[in-house]
PDB file of C-alpha atoms and ligand atoms in Angstrom:
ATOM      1  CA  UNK L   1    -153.244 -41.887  -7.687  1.00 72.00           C
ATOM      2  CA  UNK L   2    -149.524 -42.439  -7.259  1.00 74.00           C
ATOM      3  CA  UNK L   3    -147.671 -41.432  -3.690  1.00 77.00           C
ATOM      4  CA  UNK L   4    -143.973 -42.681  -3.703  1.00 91.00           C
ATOM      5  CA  UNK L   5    -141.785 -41.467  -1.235  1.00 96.00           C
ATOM      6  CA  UNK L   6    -138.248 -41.433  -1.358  1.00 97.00           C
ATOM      7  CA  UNK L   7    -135.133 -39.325   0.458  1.00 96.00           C
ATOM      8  CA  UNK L   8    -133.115 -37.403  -1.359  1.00 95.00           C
ATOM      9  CA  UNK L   9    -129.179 -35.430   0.087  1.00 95.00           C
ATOM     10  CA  UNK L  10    -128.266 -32.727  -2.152  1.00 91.00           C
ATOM     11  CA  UNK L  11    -124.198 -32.121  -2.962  1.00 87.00           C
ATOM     12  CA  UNK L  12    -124.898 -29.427   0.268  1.00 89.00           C
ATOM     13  CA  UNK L  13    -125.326 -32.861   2.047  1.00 93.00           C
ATOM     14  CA  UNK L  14    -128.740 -31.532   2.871  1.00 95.00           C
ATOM     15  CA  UNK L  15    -131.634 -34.404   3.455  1.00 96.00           C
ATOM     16  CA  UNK L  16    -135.015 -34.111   1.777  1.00 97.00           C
ATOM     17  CA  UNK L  17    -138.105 -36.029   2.546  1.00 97.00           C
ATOM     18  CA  UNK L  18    -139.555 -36.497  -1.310  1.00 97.00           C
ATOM     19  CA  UNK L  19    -142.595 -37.327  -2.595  1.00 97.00           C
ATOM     20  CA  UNK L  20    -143.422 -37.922  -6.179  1.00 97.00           C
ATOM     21  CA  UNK L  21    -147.661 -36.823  -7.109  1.00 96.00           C
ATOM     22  CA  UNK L  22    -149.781 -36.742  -9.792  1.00 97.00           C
ATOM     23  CA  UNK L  23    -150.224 -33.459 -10.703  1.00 98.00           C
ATOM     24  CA  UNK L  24    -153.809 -32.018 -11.640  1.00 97.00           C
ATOM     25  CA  UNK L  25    -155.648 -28.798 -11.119  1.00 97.00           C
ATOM     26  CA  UNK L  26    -155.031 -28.182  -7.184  1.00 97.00           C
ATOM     27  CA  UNK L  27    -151.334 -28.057  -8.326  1.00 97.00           C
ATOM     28  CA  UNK L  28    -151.839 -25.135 -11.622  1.00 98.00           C
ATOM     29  CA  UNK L  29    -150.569 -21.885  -9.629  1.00 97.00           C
ATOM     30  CA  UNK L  30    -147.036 -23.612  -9.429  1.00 97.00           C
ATOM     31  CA  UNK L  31    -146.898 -25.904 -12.183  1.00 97.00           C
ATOM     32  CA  UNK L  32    -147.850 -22.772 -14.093  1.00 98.00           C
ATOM     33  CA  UNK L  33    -144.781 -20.754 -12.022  1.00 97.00           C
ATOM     34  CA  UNK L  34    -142.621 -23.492 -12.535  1.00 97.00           C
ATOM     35  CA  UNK L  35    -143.243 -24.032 -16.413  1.00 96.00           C
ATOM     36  CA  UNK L  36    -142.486 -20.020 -16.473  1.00 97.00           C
ATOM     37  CA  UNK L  37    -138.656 -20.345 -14.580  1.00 97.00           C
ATOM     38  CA  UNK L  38    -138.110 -22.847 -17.189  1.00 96.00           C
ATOM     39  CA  UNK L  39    -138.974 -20.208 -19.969  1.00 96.00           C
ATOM     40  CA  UNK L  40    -137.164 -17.958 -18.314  1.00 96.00           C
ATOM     41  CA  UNK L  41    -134.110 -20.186 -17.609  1.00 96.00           C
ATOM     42  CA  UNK L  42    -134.125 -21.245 -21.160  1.00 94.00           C
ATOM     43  CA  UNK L  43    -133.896 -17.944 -22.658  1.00 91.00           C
ATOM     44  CA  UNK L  44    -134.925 -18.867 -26.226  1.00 89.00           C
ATOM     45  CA  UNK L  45    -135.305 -22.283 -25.909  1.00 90.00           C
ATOM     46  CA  UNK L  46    -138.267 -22.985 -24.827  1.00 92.00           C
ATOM     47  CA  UNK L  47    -141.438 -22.198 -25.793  1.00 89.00           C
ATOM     48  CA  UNK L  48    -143.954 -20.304 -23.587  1.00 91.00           C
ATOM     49  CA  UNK L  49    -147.209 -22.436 -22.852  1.00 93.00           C
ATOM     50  CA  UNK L  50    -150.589 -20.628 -21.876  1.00 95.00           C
ATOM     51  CA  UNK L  51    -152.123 -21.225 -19.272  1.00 97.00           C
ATOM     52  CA  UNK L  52    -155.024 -23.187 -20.761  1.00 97.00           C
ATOM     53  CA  UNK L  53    -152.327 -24.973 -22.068  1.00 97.00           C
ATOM     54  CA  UNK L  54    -150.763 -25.996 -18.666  1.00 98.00           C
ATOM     55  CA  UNK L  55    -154.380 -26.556 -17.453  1.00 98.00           C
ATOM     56  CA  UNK L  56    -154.592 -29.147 -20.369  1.00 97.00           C
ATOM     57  CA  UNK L  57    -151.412 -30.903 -18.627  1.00 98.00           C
ATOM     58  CA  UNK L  58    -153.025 -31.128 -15.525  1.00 98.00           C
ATOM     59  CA  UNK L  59    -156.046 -32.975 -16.598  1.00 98.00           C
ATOM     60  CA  UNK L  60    -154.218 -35.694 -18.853  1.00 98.00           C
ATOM     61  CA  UNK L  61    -153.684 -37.372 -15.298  1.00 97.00           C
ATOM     62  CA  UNK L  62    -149.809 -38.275 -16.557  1.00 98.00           C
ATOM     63  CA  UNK L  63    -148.628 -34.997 -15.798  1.00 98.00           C
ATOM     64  CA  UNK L  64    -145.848 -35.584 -12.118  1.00 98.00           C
ATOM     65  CA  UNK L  65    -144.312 -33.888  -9.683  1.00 98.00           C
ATOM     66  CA  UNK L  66    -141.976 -34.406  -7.394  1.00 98.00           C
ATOM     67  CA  UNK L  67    -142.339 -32.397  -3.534  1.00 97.00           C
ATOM     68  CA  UNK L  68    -140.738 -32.093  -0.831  1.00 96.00           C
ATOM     69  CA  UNK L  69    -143.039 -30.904   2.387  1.00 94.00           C
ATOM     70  CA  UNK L  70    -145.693 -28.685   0.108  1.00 92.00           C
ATOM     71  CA  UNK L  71    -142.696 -27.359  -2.132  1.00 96.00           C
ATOM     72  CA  UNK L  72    -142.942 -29.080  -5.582  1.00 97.00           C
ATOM     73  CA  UNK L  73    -139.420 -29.218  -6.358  1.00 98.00           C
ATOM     74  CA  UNK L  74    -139.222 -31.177 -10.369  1.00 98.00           C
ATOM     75  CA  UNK L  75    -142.558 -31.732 -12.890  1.00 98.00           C
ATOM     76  CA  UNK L  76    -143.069 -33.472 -15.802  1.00 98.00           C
ATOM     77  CA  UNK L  77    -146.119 -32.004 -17.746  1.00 98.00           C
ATOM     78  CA  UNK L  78    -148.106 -34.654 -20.532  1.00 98.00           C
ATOM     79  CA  UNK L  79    -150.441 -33.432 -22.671  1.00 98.00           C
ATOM     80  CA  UNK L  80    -153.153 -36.563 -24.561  1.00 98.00           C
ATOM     81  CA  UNK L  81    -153.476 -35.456 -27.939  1.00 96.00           C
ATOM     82  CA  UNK L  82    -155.670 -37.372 -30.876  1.00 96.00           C
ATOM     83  CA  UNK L  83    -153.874 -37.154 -33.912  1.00 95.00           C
ATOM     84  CA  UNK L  84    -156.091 -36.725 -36.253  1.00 93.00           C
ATOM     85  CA  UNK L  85    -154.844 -34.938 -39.493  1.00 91.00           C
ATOM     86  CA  UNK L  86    -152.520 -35.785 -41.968  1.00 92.00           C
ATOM     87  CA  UNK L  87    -150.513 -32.513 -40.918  1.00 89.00           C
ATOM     88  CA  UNK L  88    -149.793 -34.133 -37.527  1.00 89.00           C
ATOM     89  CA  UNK L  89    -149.217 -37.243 -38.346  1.00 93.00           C
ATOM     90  CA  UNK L  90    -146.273 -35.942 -41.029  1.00 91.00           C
ATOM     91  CA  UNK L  91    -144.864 -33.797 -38.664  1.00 88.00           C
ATOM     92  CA  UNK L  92    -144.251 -36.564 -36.152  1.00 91.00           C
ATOM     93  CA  UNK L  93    -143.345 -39.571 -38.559  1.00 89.00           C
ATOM     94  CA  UNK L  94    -146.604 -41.462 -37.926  1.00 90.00           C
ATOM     95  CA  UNK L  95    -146.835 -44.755 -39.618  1.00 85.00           C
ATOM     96  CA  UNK L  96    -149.616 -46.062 -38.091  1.00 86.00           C
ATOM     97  CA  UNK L  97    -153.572 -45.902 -38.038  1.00 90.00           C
ATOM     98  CA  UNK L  98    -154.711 -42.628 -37.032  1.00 91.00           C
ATOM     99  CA  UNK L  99    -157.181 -41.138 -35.281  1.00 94.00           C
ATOM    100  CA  UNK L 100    -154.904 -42.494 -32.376  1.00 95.00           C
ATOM    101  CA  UNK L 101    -154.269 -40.616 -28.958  1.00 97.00           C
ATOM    102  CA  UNK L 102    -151.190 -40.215 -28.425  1.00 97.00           C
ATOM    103  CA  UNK L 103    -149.049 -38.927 -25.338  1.00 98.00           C
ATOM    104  CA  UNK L 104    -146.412 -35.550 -25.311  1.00 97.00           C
ATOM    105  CA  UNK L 105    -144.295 -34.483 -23.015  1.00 98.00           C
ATOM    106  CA  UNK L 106    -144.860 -30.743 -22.852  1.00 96.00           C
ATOM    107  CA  UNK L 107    -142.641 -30.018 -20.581  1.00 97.00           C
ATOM    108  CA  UNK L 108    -140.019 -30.653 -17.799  1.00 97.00           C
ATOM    109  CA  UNK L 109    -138.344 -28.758 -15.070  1.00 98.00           C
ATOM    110  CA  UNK L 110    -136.214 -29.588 -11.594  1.00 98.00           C
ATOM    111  CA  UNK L 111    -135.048 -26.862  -9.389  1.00 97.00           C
ATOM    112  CA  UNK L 112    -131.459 -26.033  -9.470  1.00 96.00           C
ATOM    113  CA  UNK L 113    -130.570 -27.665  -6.371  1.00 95.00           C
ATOM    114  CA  UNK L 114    -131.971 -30.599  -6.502  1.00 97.00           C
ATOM    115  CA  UNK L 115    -130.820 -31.057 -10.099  1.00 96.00           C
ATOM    116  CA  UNK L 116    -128.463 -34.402 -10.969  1.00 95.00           C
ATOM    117  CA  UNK L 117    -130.075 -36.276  -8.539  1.00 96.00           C
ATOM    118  CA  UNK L 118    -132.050 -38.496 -10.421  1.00 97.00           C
ATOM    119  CA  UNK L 119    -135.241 -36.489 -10.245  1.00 98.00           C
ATOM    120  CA  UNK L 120    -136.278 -35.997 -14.246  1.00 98.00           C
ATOM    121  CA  UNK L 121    -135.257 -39.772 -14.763  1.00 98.00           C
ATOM    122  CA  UNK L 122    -137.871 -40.763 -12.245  1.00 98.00           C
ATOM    123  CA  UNK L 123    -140.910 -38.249 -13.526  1.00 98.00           C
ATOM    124  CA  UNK L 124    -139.849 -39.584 -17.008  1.00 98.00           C
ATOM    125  CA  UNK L 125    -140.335 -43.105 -15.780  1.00 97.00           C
ATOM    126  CA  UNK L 126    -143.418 -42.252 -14.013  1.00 98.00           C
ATOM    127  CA  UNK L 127    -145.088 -40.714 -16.909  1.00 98.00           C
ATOM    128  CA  UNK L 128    -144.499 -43.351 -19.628  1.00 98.00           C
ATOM    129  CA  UNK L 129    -145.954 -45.455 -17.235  1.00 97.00           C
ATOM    130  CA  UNK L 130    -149.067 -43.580 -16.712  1.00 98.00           C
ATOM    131  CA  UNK L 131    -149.278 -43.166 -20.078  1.00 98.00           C
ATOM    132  CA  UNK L 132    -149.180 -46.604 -21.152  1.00 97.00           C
ATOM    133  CA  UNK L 133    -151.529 -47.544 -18.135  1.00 97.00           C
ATOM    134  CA  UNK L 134    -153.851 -45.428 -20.119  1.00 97.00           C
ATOM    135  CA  UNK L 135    -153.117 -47.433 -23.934  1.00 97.00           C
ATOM    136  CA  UNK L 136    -150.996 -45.287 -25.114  1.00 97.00           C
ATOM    137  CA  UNK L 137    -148.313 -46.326 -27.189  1.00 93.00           C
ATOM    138  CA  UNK L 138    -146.760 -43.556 -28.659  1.00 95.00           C
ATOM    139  CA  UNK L 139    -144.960 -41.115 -26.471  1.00 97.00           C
ATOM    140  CA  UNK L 140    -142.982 -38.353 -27.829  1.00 97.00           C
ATOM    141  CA  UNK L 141    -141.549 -34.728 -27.194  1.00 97.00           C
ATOM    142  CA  UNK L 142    -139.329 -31.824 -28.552  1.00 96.00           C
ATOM    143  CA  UNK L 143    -136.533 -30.383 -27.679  1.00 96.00           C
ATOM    144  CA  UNK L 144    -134.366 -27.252 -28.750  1.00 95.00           C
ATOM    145  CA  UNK L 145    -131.418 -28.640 -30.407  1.00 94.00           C
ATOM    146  CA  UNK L 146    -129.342 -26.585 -27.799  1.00 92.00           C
ATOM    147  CA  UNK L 147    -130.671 -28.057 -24.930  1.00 93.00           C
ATOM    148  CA  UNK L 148    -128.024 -30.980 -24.372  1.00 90.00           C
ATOM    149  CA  UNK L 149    -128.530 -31.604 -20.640  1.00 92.00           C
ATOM    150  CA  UNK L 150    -132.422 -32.689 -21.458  1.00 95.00           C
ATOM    151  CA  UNK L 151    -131.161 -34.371 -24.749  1.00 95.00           C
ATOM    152  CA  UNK L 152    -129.210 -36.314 -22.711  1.00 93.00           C
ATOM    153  CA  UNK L 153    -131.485 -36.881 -20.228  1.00 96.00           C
ATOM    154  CA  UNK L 154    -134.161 -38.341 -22.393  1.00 97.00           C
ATOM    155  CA  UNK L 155    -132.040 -40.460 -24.315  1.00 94.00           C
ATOM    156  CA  UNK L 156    -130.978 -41.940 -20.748  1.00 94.00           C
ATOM    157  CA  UNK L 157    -134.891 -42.705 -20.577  1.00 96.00           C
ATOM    158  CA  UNK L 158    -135.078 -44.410 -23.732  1.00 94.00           C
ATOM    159  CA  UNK L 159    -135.717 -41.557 -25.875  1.00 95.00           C
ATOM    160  CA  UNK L 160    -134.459 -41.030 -29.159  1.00 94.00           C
ATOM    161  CA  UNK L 161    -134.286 -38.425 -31.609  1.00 95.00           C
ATOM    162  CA  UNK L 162    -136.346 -39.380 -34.593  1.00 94.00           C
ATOM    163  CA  UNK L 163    -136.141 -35.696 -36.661  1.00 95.00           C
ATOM    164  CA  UNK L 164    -135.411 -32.324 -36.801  1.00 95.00           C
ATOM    165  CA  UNK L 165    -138.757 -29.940 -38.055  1.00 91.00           C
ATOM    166  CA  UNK L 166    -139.779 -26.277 -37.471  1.00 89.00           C
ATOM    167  CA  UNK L 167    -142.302 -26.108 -34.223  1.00 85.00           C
ATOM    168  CA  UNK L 168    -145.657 -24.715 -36.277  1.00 77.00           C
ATOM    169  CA  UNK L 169    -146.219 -22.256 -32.987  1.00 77.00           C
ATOM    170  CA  UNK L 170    -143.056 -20.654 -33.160  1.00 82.00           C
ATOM    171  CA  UNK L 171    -140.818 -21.483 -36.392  1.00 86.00           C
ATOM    172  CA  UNK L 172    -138.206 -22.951 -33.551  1.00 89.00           C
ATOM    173  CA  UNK L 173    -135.737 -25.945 -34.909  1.00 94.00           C
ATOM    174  CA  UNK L 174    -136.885 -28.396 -32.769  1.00 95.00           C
ATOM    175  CA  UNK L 175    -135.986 -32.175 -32.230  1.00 96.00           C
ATOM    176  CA  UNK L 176    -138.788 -34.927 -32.650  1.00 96.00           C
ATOM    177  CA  UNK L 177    -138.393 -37.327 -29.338  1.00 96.00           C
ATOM    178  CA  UNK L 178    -139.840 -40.690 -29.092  1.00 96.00           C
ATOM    179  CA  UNK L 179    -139.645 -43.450 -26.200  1.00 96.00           C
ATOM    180  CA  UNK L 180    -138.899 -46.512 -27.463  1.00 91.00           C
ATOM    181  CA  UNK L 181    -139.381 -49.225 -24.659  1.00 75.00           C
ATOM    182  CA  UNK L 182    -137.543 -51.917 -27.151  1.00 68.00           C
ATOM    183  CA  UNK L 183    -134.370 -50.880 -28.537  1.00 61.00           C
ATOM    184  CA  UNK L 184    -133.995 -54.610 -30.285  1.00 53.00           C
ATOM    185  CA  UNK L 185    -135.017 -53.645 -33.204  1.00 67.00           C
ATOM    186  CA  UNK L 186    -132.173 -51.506 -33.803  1.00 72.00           C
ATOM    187  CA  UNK L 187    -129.358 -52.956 -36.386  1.00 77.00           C
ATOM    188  CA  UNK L 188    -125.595 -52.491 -35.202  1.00 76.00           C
ATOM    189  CA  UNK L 189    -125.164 -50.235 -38.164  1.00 80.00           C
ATOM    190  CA  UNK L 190    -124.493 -47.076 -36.349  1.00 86.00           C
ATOM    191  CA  UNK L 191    -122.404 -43.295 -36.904  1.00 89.00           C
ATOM    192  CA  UNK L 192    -121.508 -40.883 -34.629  1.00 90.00           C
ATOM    193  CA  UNK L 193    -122.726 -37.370 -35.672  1.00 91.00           C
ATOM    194  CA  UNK L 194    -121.668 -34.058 -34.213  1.00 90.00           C
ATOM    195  CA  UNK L 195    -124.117 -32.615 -31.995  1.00 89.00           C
ATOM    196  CA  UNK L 196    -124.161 -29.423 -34.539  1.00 90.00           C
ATOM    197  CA  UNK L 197    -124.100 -30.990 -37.718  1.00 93.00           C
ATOM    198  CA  UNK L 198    -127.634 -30.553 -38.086  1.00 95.00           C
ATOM    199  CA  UNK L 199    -127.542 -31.351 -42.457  1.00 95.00           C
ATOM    200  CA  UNK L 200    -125.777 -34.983 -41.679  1.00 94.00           C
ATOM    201  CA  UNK L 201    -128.259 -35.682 -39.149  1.00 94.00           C
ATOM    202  CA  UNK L 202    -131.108 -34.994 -40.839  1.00 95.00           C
ATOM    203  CA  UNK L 203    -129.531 -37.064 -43.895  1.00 95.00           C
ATOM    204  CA  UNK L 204    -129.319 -40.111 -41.916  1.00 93.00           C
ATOM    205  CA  UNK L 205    -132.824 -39.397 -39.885  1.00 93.00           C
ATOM    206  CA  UNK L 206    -134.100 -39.642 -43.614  1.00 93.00           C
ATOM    207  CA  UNK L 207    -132.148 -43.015 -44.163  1.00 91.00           C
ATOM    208  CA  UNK L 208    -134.506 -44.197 -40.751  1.00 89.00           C
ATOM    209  CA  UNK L 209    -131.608 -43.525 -38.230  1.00 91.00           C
ATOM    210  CA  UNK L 210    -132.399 -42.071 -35.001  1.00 92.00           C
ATOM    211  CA  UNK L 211    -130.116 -40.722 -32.071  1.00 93.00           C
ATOM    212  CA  UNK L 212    -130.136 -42.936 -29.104  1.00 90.00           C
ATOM    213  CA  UNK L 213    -127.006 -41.716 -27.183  1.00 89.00           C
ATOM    214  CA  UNK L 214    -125.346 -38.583 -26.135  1.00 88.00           C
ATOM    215  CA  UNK L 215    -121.926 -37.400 -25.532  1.00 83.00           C
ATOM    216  CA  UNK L 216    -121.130 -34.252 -24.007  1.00 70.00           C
ATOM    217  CA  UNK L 217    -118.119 -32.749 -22.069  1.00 60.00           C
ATOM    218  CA  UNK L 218    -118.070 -29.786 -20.446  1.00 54.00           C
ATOM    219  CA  UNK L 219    -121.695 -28.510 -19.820  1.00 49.00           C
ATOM    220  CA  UNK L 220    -124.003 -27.170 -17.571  1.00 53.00           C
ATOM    221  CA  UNK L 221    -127.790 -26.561 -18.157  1.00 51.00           C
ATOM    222  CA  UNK L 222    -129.524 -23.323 -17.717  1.00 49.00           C
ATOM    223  CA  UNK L 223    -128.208 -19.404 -18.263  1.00 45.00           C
ATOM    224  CA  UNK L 224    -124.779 -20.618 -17.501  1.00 43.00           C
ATOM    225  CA  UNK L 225    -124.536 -23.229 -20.395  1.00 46.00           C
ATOM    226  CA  UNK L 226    -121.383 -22.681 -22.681  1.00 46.00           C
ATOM    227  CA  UNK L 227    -122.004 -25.495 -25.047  1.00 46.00           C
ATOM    228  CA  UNK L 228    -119.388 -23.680 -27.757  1.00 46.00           C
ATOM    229  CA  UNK L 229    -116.577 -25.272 -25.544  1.00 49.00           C
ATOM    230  CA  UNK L 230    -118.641 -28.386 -25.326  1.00 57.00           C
ATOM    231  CA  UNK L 231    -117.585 -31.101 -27.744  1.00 64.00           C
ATOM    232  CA  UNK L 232    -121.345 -33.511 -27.907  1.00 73.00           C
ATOM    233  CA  UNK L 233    -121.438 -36.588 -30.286  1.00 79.00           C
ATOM    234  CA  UNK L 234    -124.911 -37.907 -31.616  1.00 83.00           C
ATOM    235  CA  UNK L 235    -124.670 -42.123 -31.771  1.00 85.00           C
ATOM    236  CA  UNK L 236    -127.131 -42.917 -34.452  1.00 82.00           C
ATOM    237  CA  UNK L 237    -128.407 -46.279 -34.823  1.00 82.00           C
ATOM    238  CA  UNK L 238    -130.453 -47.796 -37.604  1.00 81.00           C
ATOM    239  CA  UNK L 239    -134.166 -48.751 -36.933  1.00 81.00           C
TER     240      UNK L 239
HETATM  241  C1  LIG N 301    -132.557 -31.045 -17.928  1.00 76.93           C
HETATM  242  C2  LIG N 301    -133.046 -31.291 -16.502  1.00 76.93           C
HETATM  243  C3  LIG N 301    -134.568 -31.472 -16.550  1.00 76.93           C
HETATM  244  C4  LIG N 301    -132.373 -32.568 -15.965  1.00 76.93           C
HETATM  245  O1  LIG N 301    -132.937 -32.885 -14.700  1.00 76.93           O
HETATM  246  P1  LIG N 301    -132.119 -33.722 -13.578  1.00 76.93           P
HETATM  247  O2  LIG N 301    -133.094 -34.139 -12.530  1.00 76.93           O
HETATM  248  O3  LIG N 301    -130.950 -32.950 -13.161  1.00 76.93           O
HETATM  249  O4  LIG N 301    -131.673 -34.999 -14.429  1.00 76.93           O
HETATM  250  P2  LIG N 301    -131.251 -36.428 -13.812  1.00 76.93           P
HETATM  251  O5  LIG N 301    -130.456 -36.218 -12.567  1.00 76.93           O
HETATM  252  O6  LIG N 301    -132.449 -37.298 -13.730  1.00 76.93           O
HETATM  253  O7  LIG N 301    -130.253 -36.932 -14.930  1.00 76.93           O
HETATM  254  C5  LIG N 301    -130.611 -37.857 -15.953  1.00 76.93           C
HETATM  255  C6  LIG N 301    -129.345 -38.190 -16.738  1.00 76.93           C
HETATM  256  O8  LIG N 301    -128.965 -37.025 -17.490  1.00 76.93           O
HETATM  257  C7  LIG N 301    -127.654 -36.600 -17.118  1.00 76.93           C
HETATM  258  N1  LIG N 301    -127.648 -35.134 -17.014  1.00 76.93           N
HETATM  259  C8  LIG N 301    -128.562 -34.355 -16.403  1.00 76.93           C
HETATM  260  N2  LIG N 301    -128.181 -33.062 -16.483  1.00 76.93           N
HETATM  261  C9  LIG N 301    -127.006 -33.051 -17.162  1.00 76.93           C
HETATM  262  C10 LIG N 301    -126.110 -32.018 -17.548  1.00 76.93           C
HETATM  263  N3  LIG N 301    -126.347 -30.740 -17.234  1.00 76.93           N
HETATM  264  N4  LIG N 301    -124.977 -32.362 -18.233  1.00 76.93           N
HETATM  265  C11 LIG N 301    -124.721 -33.642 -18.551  1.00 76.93           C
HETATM  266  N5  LIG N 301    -125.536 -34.689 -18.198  1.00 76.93           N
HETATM  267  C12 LIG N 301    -126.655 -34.387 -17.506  1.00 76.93           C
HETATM  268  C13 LIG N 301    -127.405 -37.202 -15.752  1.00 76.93           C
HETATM  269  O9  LIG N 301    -126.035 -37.400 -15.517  1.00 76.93           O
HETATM  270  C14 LIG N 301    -128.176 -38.504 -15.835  1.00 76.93           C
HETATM  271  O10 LIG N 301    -127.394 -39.519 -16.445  1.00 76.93           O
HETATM  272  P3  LIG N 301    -126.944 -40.818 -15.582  1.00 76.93           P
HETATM  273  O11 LIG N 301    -128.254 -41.548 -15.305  1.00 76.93           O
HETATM  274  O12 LIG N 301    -126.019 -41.556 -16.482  1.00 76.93           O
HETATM  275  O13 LIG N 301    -126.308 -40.277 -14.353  1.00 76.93           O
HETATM  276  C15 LIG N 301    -132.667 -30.113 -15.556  1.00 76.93           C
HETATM  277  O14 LIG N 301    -131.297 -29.802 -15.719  1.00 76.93           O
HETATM  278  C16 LIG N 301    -133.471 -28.859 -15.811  1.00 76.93           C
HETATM  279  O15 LIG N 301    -134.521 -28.652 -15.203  1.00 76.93           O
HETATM  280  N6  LIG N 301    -132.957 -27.982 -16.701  1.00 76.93           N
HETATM  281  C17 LIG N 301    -133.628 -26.726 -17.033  1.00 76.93           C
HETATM  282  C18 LIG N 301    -134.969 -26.939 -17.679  1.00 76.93           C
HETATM  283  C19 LIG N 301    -134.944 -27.789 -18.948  1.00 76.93           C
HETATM  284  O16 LIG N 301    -133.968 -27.830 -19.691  1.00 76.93           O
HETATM  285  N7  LIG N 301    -136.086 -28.438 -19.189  1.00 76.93           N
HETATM  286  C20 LIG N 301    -136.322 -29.190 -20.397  1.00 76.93           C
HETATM  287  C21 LIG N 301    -137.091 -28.327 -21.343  1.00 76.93           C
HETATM  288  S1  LIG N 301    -137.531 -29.250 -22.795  1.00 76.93           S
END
C-alpha cells in the first residue's frame, strides 16, 4: 500500500498538503465522478467507462490517486487484462507469447487547478511501477488523436505511439500507447511528422516507427483547446 506525501503551490501561490494512494473500492463514488468530468471535459474524446468498468480499475491494485485532505484531486485508473485472442493481440501489435496479462491505462484525470504541476507524471510513474511490481511487462493505453496535452504527457513518461486503429467499443481513431522503459533500442533514423498527418504516420508506424516526442505551441487541454492554431510535430524514431 503506497502513502507518499508531498506539497504542492498552485500558480494562485496556494499550498497543498498531497498525498498520492492506491485507489480501490472505498475510493469508486469519486473515481467514478472524476472519470465522468473527464468525459465531460473531453467532449468527444473520450470514451465513457461503466461503472463495472471503473470497479474493474479499482481492484487491479495499480489504479492511483493523488489527495489532498479527503479531496482526491488527479487519478490514474489501470485495468489487468489477459490477452488471450488473436483479435487482441493484432489490435495492440503483440509479438510475444500470449495468454499474457498485460497492464492498460484506462484512464487519467487532474483537476484544473492543480494541473501542470507535475501531478499525471507522478501517477504515471507510480503505476508502471505497480504494474511491473506485479510482472507485468507490457503497459499500454489510447488516446484520441486530438488530445495533445496527454499525448504529450505520456510521451514525457516514456510512452510512445506505436499505431493508429479504430477503438472496437466505439469506432473512435484512437492512438496505441506503449511504455517503453529502454529507449536504446531505438536507431537515430528518425522524421518529424505533423501531428495531423494521420496517412504518413501510419506509413511509417507500418515501417516499425513509433512517436516518442511531441511538439506543440499554443495549447491548452480541456473545452478551451484550439489545437487548429496549434502547430504539433510527431518525432518518430525507428525501433
Ligand atoms: C492531460 C492531463 C492529464 C495532464 O496532467 P498534468 O498533471 O497537468 O500534467 P503534468 O504537469 O504532469 O505534465 C506532464 C508533462 O506534460 C506537459 N503538459 C501537460 N499539459 C500540457 C498542455 N496542456 N500543453 C502542453 N504541455 C502539457 C507538461 O509541461 C509536462 O512536461 P514537462 O515535464 O516537460 O514540464 C491534464 O491536463 C488533464 O487532466 N486533462 C483533461 C483530461 C485528459 O485529457 N485526460 C486524458 C484522457 S486519455
Amino acid at each position: 500500500m503506497i502513502k507518499e506525501s508531498f506539497s504542492l503551490t498552485t500558480k494562485k501561490n496556494t499550498h497543498y498538503a498531497c498525498e498520492m494512494v492506491n485507489l480501490d473500492s472505498s475510493h469508486f463514488e469519486e473515481a467514478y465522478a472524476i472519470d465522468m468530468r473527464a468525459f465531460e471535459e473531453l467532449n468527444g474524446k473520450y470514451i465513457k467507462k461503466s461503472e463495472a468498468f471503473i470497479k474493474a480499475c479499482l481492484r487491479s491494485e495499480c489504479s492511483v490517486g493523488i489527495k489532498t485532505g479527503n479531496t482526491l484531486i488527479a487519478t490514474v485508473t489501470v485495468n489487468i487484462e489477459k490477452i488471450n485472442d488473436e483479435k487482441r493481440a493484432s489490435i495492440l501489435g503483440f509479438e510475444e507469447h500470449w495468454p499474457v496479462f498485460i497492464g492498460f491505462i484506462e484512464g487519467a484525470y487532474v483537476l484544473p487547478t492543480f494541473r501542470k504541476q507535475g501531478l499525471i507524471s507522478r501517477l504515471y510513474c507510480k503505476a508502471v511501477q505497480l504494474l511491473k511490481e506485479k510482472g507485468i511487462q507490457h503497459i499500454y493505453s489510447a488516446i484520441d488523436p486530438r488530445n495533445h496535452a496527454n499525448i504529450i504527457a505520456m510521451t514525457k513518461s516514456d510512452f510512445a505511439l506505436q499505431n493508429l486503429y479504430h477503438s472496437n467499443l466505439n469506432g473512435d481513431l484512437r492512438y496505441l500507447i506503449k511504455h517503453h522503459s529502454e529507449q536504446v533500442f531505438l536507431t537515430d533514423k528518425q522524421h518529424t511528422v505533423l501531428i495531423d498527418d494521420h496517412d504518413t504516420q501510419v506509413a511509417y508506424f507500418k515501417k516499425g516507427y513509433i512517436g516518442v516526442h511531441i511538439t506543440v505551441k499554443n495549447i491548452v487541454s480541456g473545452k478551451t483547446s484550439d489545437n487548429k492554431s496549434a502547430t504539433c510535430m510527431m518525432l518518430m524514431k525507428k525501433r
